[in-house]
Amino acid sequence: MDTQFKRGFLDVFVLATIKDKDSYGYQMIKDMKPYMEISESTLYTVLKRLENAAMLKVRSVEHEGRLRKYYHITKNGLNRIEEFEKEWKEMNVIYRFIKRGGK
Amino acid sequence: MEKHEFLNQLRDKLKGLPADEIDERMEFYSEMIDDRVEEGKSEAGAVAELGDLDEIKDQILSEIPMGKLVKERIKPKHRMKAWEIILIILGSPLWIAILLGIFAVFIALFAALFSTLIAMWVVTLGFLAAAVCGIVEFVFCFMKGMPLLGFIFLGMGIFGIGLMIIFFIGCKELTKSIGRGIKALFLGIKSKLVRKEEKENENN
């Protein structure tokens, strides 16, 4: 897959895991696992990118005597997911056109 | 491998990076290991799931912009003595000239590489143009009543198409290889920047 395209796609995927409720790193990897394997380094990069774009917020929560980072989606993040849904609909139209033309 | 061993080795491999980047990533990986252990995995198992240390290092390096590494590299690690500062200022004509020279060599190499690549693509297009001309001439010759000459042009046109296809395939592969080569080069430079940092710290 084209790298830039994959990057944008991963961003939305990660955002989607915290769309309805906050989550933390390992939980997000587990949630994504049935759909896609993602390495820790990749997840870290995506989370950092999303934080810089103000699409999520981080907060540290005490858990079992250590600090765990929880991620919370922002309005920007929700907008990005909406944007993606629109893009997806457009892509689907083109995809169906290709499939129909193939017959 | 145990957790602290993994973290120490990773910290080692990332020595050239700015301190804040290292700390943040250490925290992140530490949390990842702890969460897995909490689920019931052994420390060794959790660490194994994180992947190969060198691969992690390469991935991290490829994400950090070169500029940040260079800035970190040239930061003085100890307080500069007066004579060191004076020496640097006095010697500036020399090291500035040397740096510009090295930079110029890099630019020249890149320019040579890219102009060669562009030239090859132009040749490919040239063959396409020749092929088109050949076919057009073929049609004209028939209209003017010189069929034999027309066939000669058609032959050249088809030959042109053949060459164009060959060159096109070659250019595509070359472009991809150059792209990969440049990525590897950047990664190699970043690794060197980080490794030299390790050696310096060991000597200090």
mmCIF file of C-alpha atoms in Angstrom:
data_model
loop_
_atom_site.group_PDB
_atom_site.id
_atom_site.type_symbol
_atom_site.label_atom_id
_atom_site.label_comp_id
_atom_site.label_asym_id
_atom_site.label_seq_id
_atom_site.Cartn_x
_atom_site.Cartn_y
_atom_site.Cartn_z
ATOM 1 C CA MET A 1 0.000 0.000 0.000
ATOM 2 C CA ASP A 2 1.198 3.512 -0.729
ATOM 3 C CA THR A 3 2.988 4.804 2.400
ATOM 4 C CA GLN A 4 1.216 8.142 2.666
ATOM 5 C CA PHE A 5 -2.114 6.473 2.101
ATOM 6 C CA LYS A 6 -1.382 3.827 4.719
ATOM 7 C CA ARG A 7 -0.351 6.490 7.215
ATOM 8 C CA GLY A 8 -3.642 8.342 6.875
ATOM 9 C CA PHE A 9 -5.500 5.078 7.104
ATOM 10 C CA LEU A 10 -3.655 4.021 10.284
ATOM 11 C CA ASP A 11 -4.375 7.391 11.895
ATOM 12 C CA VAL A 12 -8.088 6.885 11.475
ATOM 13 C CA PHE A 13 -7.900 3.281 12.629
ATOM 14 C CA VAL A 14 -6.230 4.301 15.895
ATOM 15 C CA LEU A 15 -8.681 7.155 16.366
ATOM 16 C CA ALA A 16 -11.546 4.732 15.905
ATOM 17 C CA THR A 17 -10.357 2.621 18.834
ATOM 18 C CA ILE A 18 -10.868 5.574 21.171
ATOM 19 C CA LYS A 19 -13.938 6.990 19.465
ATOM 20 C CA ASP A 20 -16.450 5.811 22.043
ATOM 21 C CA LYS A 21 -14.282 5.501 25.092
ATOM 22 C CA ASP A 22 -10.750 6.238 26.232
ATOM 23 C CA SER A 23 -8.179 3.498 25.920
ATOM 24 C CA TYR A 24 -4.517 2.758 26.526
ATOM 25 C CA GLY A 25 -1.719 1.471 24.299
ATOM 26 C CA TYR A 26 -1.853 -2.263 24.788
ATOM 27 C CA GLN A 27 -5.642 -2.342 24.778
ATOM 28 C CA MET A 28 -5.634 -0.516 21.437
ATOM 29 C CA ILE A 29 -3.263 -3.059 19.919
ATOM 30 C CA LYS A 30 -5.513 -5.859 21.134
ATOM 31 C CA ASP A 31 -8.591 -4.148 19.696
ATOM 32 C CA MET A 32 -6.905 -3.757 16.322
ATOM 33 C CA LYS A 33 -5.482 -7.266 16.261
ATOM 34 C CA PRO A 34 -8.430 -9.055 14.591
ATOM 35 C CA TYR A 35 -8.214 -6.538 11.756
ATOM 36 C CA MET A 36 -4.555 -5.646 11.523
ATOM 37 C CA GLU A 37 -1.290 -6.350 13.294
ATOM 38 C CA ILE A 38 0.387 -3.140 14.383
ATOM 39 C CA SER A 39 3.774 -2.912 16.043
ATOM 40 C CA GLU A 40 4.455 -0.878 19.168
ATOM 41 C CA SER A 41 6.781 1.473 17.294
ATOM 42 C CA THR A 42 4.149 2.159 14.662
ATOM 43 C CA LEU A 43 1.484 2.764 17.275
ATOM 44 C CA TYR A 44 3.763 5.132 19.151
ATOM 45 C CA THR A 45 4.392 7.114 15.977
ATOM 46 C CA VAL A 46 0.697 7.316 15.126
ATOM 47 C CA LEU A 47 -0.220 8.380 18.663
ATOM 48 C CA LYS A 48 2.462 11.074 18.612
ATOM 49 C CA ARG A 49 1.265 12.329 15.233
ATOM 50 C CA LEU A 50 -2.348 12.428 16.378
ATOM 51 C CA GLU A 51 -1.348 14.269 19.544
ATOM 52 C CA ASN A 52 0.575 16.877 17.538
ATOM 53 C CA ALA A 53 -2.462 17.330 15.310
ATOM 54 C CA ALA A 54 -4.609 17.848 18.425
ATOM 55 C CA MET A 55 -6.766 14.884 17.468
ATOM 56 C CA LEU A 56 -6.326 13.237 20.832
ATOM 57 C CA LYS A 57 -5.311 14.091 24.376
ATOM 58 C CA VAL A 58 -3.121 12.086 26.724
ATOM 59 C CA ARG A 59 -3.433 11.732 30.442
ATOM 60 C CA SER A 60 -1.595 9.575 32.945
ATOM 61 C CA VAL A 61 -3.645 7.452 35.302
ATOM 62 C CA GLU A 62 -2.347 5.528 38.273
ATOM 63 C CA HIS A 63 -2.802 1.792 37.815
ATOM 64 C CA GLU A 64 -1.390 -0.955 40.012
ATOM 65 C CA GLY A 65 1.364 1.280 41.347
ATOM 66 C CA ARG A 66 2.507 2.551 37.972
ATOM 67 C CA LEU A 67 1.401 5.224 35.547
ATOM 68 C CA ARG A 68 -0.604 4.243 32.502
ATOM 69 C CA LYS A 69 -1.243 6.621 29.604
ATOM 70 C CA TYR A 70 -4.864 6.941 28.516
ATOM 71 C CA TYR A 71 -5.809 8.509 25.194
ATOM 72 C CA HIS A 72 -8.920 10.581 24.677
ATOM 73 C CA ILE A 73 -10.304 11.641 21.311
ATOM 74 C CA THR A 74 -10.903 15.345 20.645
ATOM 75 C CA LYS A 75 -13.330 17.183 18.387
ATOM 76 C CA ASN A 76 -10.617 17.278 15.701
ATOM 77 C CA GLY A 77 -10.230 13.540 15.956
ATOM 78 C CA LEU A 78 -13.959 12.950 15.581
ATOM 79 C CA ASN A 79 -13.970 15.248 12.545
ATOM 80 C CA ARG A 80 -11.157 13.248 10.996
ATOM 81 C CA ILE A 81 -13.192 10.059 11.363
ATOM 82 C CA GLU A 82 -16.176 11.758 9.719
ATOM 83 C CA GLU A 83 -13.905 12.944 6.895
ATOM 84 C CA PHE A 84 -12.675 9.406 6.436
ATOM 85 C CA GLU A 85 -16.230 8.083 6.209
ATOM 86 C CA LYS A 86 -16.941 10.568 3.417
ATOM 87 C CA GLU A 87 -13.721 9.630 1.597
ATOM 88 C CA TRP A 88 -14.612 5.985 1.980
ATOM 89 C CA LYS A 89 -18.047 6.469 0.398
ATOM 90 C CA GLU A 90 -16.428 8.163 -2.607
ATOM 91 C CA MET A 91 -13.838 5.418 -2.923
ATOM 92 C CA ASN A 92 -16.547 2.792 -2.723
ATOM 93 C CA VAL A 93 -18.376 4.379 -5.668
ATOM 94 C CA ILE A 94 -15.212 4.175 -7.757
ATOM 95 C CA TYR A 95 -14.552 0.607 -6.576
ATOM 96 C CA ARG A 96 -18.002 -0.533 -7.622
ATOM 97 C CA PHE A 97 -17.501 1.167 -10.980
ATOM 98 C CA ILE A 98 -14.283 -0.781 -11.513
ATOM 99 C CA LYS A 99 -15.881 -4.047 -10.499
ATOM 100 C CA ARG A 100 -18.838 -3.489 -12.829
ATOM 101 C CA GLY A 101 -16.493 -2.574 -15.709
ATOM 102 C CA GLY A 102 -14.510 -5.762 -15.134
ATOM 103 C CA LYS A 103 -17.473 -7.905 -16.145
ATOM 104 C CA MET B 1 15.186 -11.364 27.865
ATOM 105 C CA GLU B 2 14.047 -9.598 31.004
ATOM 106 C CA LYS B 3 12.327 -6.231 30.936
ATOM 107 C CA HIS B 4 15.152 -4.130 32.363
ATOM 108 C CA GLU B 5 17.647 -5.801 30.046
ATOM 109 C CA PHE B 6 15.476 -5.005 27.030
ATOM 110 C CA LEU B 7 15.016 -1.403 28.104
ATOM 111 C CA ASN B 8 18.730 -0.936 28.776
ATOM 112 C CA GLN B 9 19.699 -2.366 25.425
ATOM 113 C CA LEU B 10 17.136 -0.235 23.648
ATOM 114 C CA ARG B 11 18.287 2.884 25.484
ATOM 115 C CA ASP B 12 21.829 1.996 24.445
ATOM 116 C CA LYS B 13 20.914 1.700 20.802
ATOM 117 C CA LEU B 14 19.125 5.047 20.864
ATOM 118 C CA LYS B 15 21.934 6.920 22.571
ATOM 119 C CA GLY B 16 22.323 9.565 19.878
ATOM 120 C CA LEU B 17 18.743 10.719 20.142
ATOM 121 C CA PRO B 18 17.552 13.765 22.026
ATOM 122 C CA ALA B 19 16.937 12.847 25.650
ATOM 123 C CA ASP B 20 13.236 13.668 25.670
ATOM 124 C CA GLU B 21 12.581 11.327 22.720
ATOM 125 C CA ILE B 22 14.430 8.501 24.450
ATOM 126 C CA ASP B 23 12.601 8.919 27.751
ATOM 127 C CA GLU B 24 9.183 9.073 26.149
ATOM 128 C CA ARG B 25 9.764 5.928 24.142
ATOM 129 C CA MET B 26 11.220 4.105 27.142
ATOM 130 C CA GLU B 27 8.070 4.907 29.103
ATOM 131 C CA PHE B 28 5.919 3.707 26.244
ATOM 132 C CA TYR B 29 7.702 0.379 25.860
ATOM 133 C CA SER B 30 7.864 -0.110 29.602
ATOM 134 C CA GLU B 31 4.111 0.321 29.802
ATOM 135 C CA MET B 32 3.628 -2.114 26.923
ATOM 136 C CA ILE B 33 5.627 -4.758 28.737
ATOM 137 C CA ASP B 34 3.888 -4.167 32.066
ATOM 138 C CA ASP B 35 0.452 -4.461 30.488
ATOM 139 C CA ARG B 36 1.324 -7.765 28.883
ATOM 140 C CA VAL B 37 2.761 -9.107 32.114
ATOM 141 C CA GLU B 38 -0.395 -8.052 33.918
ATOM 142 C CA GLU B 39 -2.375 -10.163 31.474
ATOM 143 C CA GLY B 40 -0.368 -13.143 32.557
ATOM 144 C CA LYS B 41 2.504 -13.270 30.095
ATOM 145 C CA SER B 42 6.028 -13.803 31.325
ATOM 146 C CA GLU B 43 8.462 -10.901 31.046
ATOM 147 C CA ALA B 44 10.479 -12.781 28.465
ATOM 148 C CA GLY B 45 7.365 -13.515 26.450
ATOM 149 C CA ALA B 46 6.213 -9.908 26.626
ATOM 150 C CA VAL B 47 9.609 -8.639 25.458
ATOM 151 C CA ALA B 48 9.667 -11.188 22.630
ATOM 152 C CA GLU B 49 6.342 -9.858 21.385
ATOM 153 C CA LEU B 50 7.816 -6.402 20.962
ATOM 154 C CA GLY B 51 10.082 -7.603 18.197
ATOM 155 C CA ASP B 52 13.708 -7.405 17.267
ATOM 156 C CA LEU B 53 15.680 -4.575 18.915
ATOM 157 C CA ASP B 54 17.507 -3.579 15.742
ATOM 158 C CA GLU B 55 14.276 -3.446 13.798
ATOM 159 C CA ILE B 56 12.771 -1.214 16.473
ATOM 160 C CA LYS B 57 15.820 1.041 16.346
ATOM 161 C CA ASP B 58 15.640 1.286 12.541
ATOM 162 C CA GLN B 59 11.965 2.101 12.620
ATOM 163 C CA ILE B 60 12.466 4.804 15.255
ATOM 164 C CA LEU B 61 15.369 6.326 13.321
ATOM 165 C CA SER B 62 13.385 6.435 10.110
ATOM 166 C CA GLU B 63 10.626 8.369 11.858
ATOM 167 C CA ILE B 64 12.842 11.010 13.431
ATOM 168 C CA PRO B 65 13.776 13.791 10.990
ATOM 169 C CA MET B 66 17.474 13.984 10.128
ATOM 170 C CA GLY B 67 17.662 17.585 11.292
ATOM 171 C CA LYS B 68 16.885 16.646 14.871
ATOM 172 C CA LEU B 69 19.648 14.056 14.939
ATOM 173 C CA VAL B 70 22.190 16.445 13.476
ATOM 174 C CA LYS B 71 21.262 19.122 16.004
ATOM 175 C CA GLU B 72 21.645 16.666 18.847
ATOM 176 C CA ARG B 73 24.968 15.472 17.461
ATOM 177 C CA ILE B 74 26.553 18.905 17.289
ATOM 178 C CA LYS B 75 25.378 19.985 20.718
ATOM 179 C CA PRO B 76 28.437 20.355 22.966
ATOM 180 C CA LYS B 77 28.270 17.717 25.669
ATOM 181 C CA HIS B 78 30.497 19.472 28.128
ATOM 182 C CA ARG B 79 30.946 23.126 28.912
ATOM 183 C CA MET B 80 33.280 24.634 26.376
ATOM 184 C CA LYS B 81 36.526 26.061 27.575
ATOM 185 C CA ALA B 82 37.537 29.518 26.374
ATOM 186 C CA TRP B 83 40.346 28.273 24.154
ATOM 187 C CA GLU B 84 38.027 25.764 22.471
ATOM 188 C CA ILE B 85 35.595 28.537 21.580
ATOM 189 C CA ILE B 86 38.371 30.782 20.230
ATOM 190 C CA LEU B 87 39.828 27.907 18.209
ATOM 191 C CA ILE B 88 36.487 27.211 16.607
ATOM 192 C CA ILE B 89 35.947 30.865 15.689
ATOM 193 C CA LEU B 90 39.486 31.286 14.317
ATOM 194 C CA GLY B 91 39.278 28.080 12.356
ATOM 195 C CA SER B 92 35.851 28.882 10.914
ATOM 196 C CA PRO B 93 37.077 29.787 7.410
ATOM 197 C CA LEU B 94 38.549 26.306 7.230
ATOM 198 C CA TRP B 95 35.730 24.181 8.606
ATOM 199 C CA ILE B 96 33.007 26.252 6.962
ATOM 200 C CA ALA B 97 34.771 25.772 3.623
ATOM 201 C CA ILE B 98 35.128 22.035 4.271
ATOM 202 C CA LEU B 99 31.455 21.678 5.224
ATOM 203 C CA LEU B 100 30.393 23.595 2.114
ATOM 204 C CA GLY B 101 32.665 21.366 0.039
ATOM 205 C CA ILE B 102 31.134 18.169 1.444
ATOM 206 C CA PHE B 103 27.657 19.595 0.955
ATOM 207 C CA ALA B 104 28.526 20.527 -2.649
ATOM 208 C CA VAL B 105 29.768 16.998 -3.340
ATOM 209 C CA PHE B 106 26.484 15.566 -2.065
ATOM 210 C CA ILE B 107 24.462 17.974 -4.187
ATOM 211 C CA ALA B 108 26.597 17.124 -7.235
ATOM 212 C CA LEU B 109 26.140 13.387 -6.696
ATOM 213 C CA PHE B 110 22.383 13.744 -6.352
ATOM 214 C CA ALA B 111 22.233 16.033 -9.396
ATOM 215 C CA ALA B 112 24.236 13.564 -11.495
ATOM 216 C CA LEU B 113 22.030 10.686 -10.394
ATOM 217 C CA PHE B 114 18.786 12.474 -11.078
ATOM 218 C CA SER B 115 19.847 13.981 -14.389
ATOM 219 C CA THR B 116 20.873 10.505 -15.589
ATOM 220 C CA LEU B 117 17.510 9.162 -14.518
ATOM 221 C CA ILE B 118 15.659 12.010 -16.209
ATOM 222 C CA ALA B 119 17.754 11.547 -19.373
ATOM 223 C CA MET B 120 16.754 7.878 -19.515
ATOM 224 C CA TRP B 121 13.087 8.771 -19.195
ATOM 225 C CA VAL B 122 13.497 11.363 -21.959
ATOM 226 C CA VAL B 123 15.027 8.688 -24.205
ATOM 227 C CA THR B 124 12.008 6.499 -23.491
ATOM 228 C CA LEU B 125 9.705 9.325 -24.525
ATOM 229 C CA GLY B 126 11.896 9.881 -27.571
ATOM 230 C CA PHE B 127 11.286 6.329 -28.743
ATOM 231 C CA LEU B 128 7.578 6.860 -28.242
ATOM 232 C CA ALA B 129 7.747 10.003 -30.365
ATOM 233 C CA ALA B 130 9.714 8.145 -33.035
ATOM 234 C CA ALA B 131 7.130 5.375 -33.045
ATOM 235 C CA VAL B 132 4.285 7.853 -33.428
ATOM 236 C CA CYS B 133 6.100 9.616 -36.270
ATOM 237 C CA GLY B 134 6.729 6.291 -37.965
ATOM 238 C CA ILE B 135 3.074 5.346 -37.898
ATOM 239 C CA VAL B 136 1.961 8.797 -39.061
ATOM 240 C CA GLU B 137 4.432 8.670 -41.937
ATOM 241 C CA PHE B 138 3.161 5.188 -42.796
ATOM 242 C CA VAL B 139 -0.337 6.585 -43.216
ATOM 243 C CA PHE B 140 0.884 9.574 -45.249
ATOM 244 C CA CYS B 141 2.930 7.394 -47.581
ATOM 245 C CA PHE B 142 -0.083 5.250 -48.320
ATOM 246 C CA MET B 143 -2.144 8.353 -49.016
ATOM 247 C CA LYS B 144 0.571 9.637 -51.382
ATOM 248 C CA GLY B 145 0.731 6.289 -53.136
ATOM 249 C CA MET B 146 4.149 5.111 -51.903
ATOM 250 C CA PRO B 147 3.211 1.941 -50.023
ATOM 251 C CA LEU B 148 6.681 0.429 -49.896
ATOM 252 C CA LEU B 149 8.138 3.521 -48.269
ATOM 253 C CA GLY B 150 5.189 3.456 -45.931
ATOM 254 C CA PHE B 151 6.028 -0.028 -44.765
ATOM 255 C CA ILE B 152 9.605 0.998 -44.084
ATOM 256 C CA PHE B 153 8.304 3.744 -41.781
ATOM 257 C CA LEU B 154 5.865 1.350 -40.170
ATOM 258 C CA GLY B 155 8.717 -1.028 -39.456
ATOM 259 C CA MET B 156 10.745 1.739 -37.830
ATOM 260 C CA GLY B 157 7.712 2.784 -35.845
ATOM 261 C CA ILE B 158 7.152 -0.711 -34.490
ATOM 262 C CA PHE B 159 10.852 -0.992 -33.701
ATOM 263 C CA GLY B 160 10.526 2.272 -31.793
ATOM 264 C CA ILE B 161 7.618 0.913 -29.772
ATOM 265 C CA GLY B 162 9.669 -2.146 -28.909
ATOM 266 C CA LEU B 163 12.609 -0.070 -27.704
ATOM 267 C CA MET B 164 10.286 2.200 -25.780
ATOM 268 C CA ILE B 165 8.803 -0.733 -23.895
ATOM 269 C CA ILE B 166 12.230 -2.074 -23.006
ATOM 270 C CA PHE B 167 13.453 1.312 -21.837
ATOM 271 C CA PHE B 168 10.246 1.963 -19.933
ATOM 272 C CA ILE B 169 10.618 -1.237 -17.931
ATOM 273 C CA GLY B 170 14.267 -0.444 -17.277
ATOM 274 C CA CYS B 171 13.534 3.121 -16.184
ATOM 275 C CA LYS B 172 10.777 2.030 -13.833
ATOM 276 C CA GLU B 173 13.027 -0.488 -12.122
ATOM 277 C CA LEU B 174 15.888 1.998 -11.941
ATOM 278 C CA THR B 175 13.651 4.661 -10.421
ATOM 279 C CA LYS B 176 12.414 2.224 -7.781
ATOM 280 C CA SER B 177 15.932 1.067 -6.967
ATOM 281 C CA ILE B 178 17.181 4.624 -6.610
ATOM 282 C CA GLY B 179 14.269 5.415 -4.322
ATOM 283 C CA ARG B 180 15.109 2.439 -2.139
ATOM 284 C CA GLY B 181 18.804 3.297 -2.246
ATOM 285 C CA ILE B 182 18.188 6.830 -1.017
ATOM 286 C CA LYS B 183 16.032 5.586 1.854
ATOM 287 C CA ALA B 184 18.745 3.135 2.851
ATOM 288 C CA LEU B 185 21.354 5.867 2.598
ATOM 289 C CA PHE B 186 19.412 8.158 4.924
ATOM 290 C CA LEU B 187 18.921 5.352 7.404
ATOM 291 C CA GLY B 188 22.622 4.572 7.235
ATOM 292 C CA ILE B 189 23.580 8.191 7.904
ATOM 293 C CA LYS B 190 21.205 8.406 10.835
ATOM 294 C CA SER B 191 22.634 5.192 12.258
ATOM 295 C CA LYS B 192 26.148 6.574 11.969
ATOM 296 C CA LEU B 193 25.071 9.749 13.763
ATOM 297 C CA VAL B 194 23.667 7.704 16.602
ATOM 298 C CA ARG B 195 26.577 5.271 16.794
ATOM 299 C CA LYS B 196 29.282 7.944 16.942
ATOM 300 C CA GLU B 197 27.423 9.372 19.886
ATOM 301 C CA GLU B 198 27.758 6.022 21.643
ATOM 302 C CA LYS B 199 31.524 5.925 21.083
ATOM 303 C CA GLU B 200 31.970 9.472 22.336
ATOM 304 C CA ASN B 201 30.017 8.782 25.474
ATOM 305 C CA GLU B 202 32.113 5.708 26.118
ATOM 306 C CA ASN B 203 35.331 7.696 25.752
ATOM 307 C CA ASN B 204 34.078 10.431 28.072
#
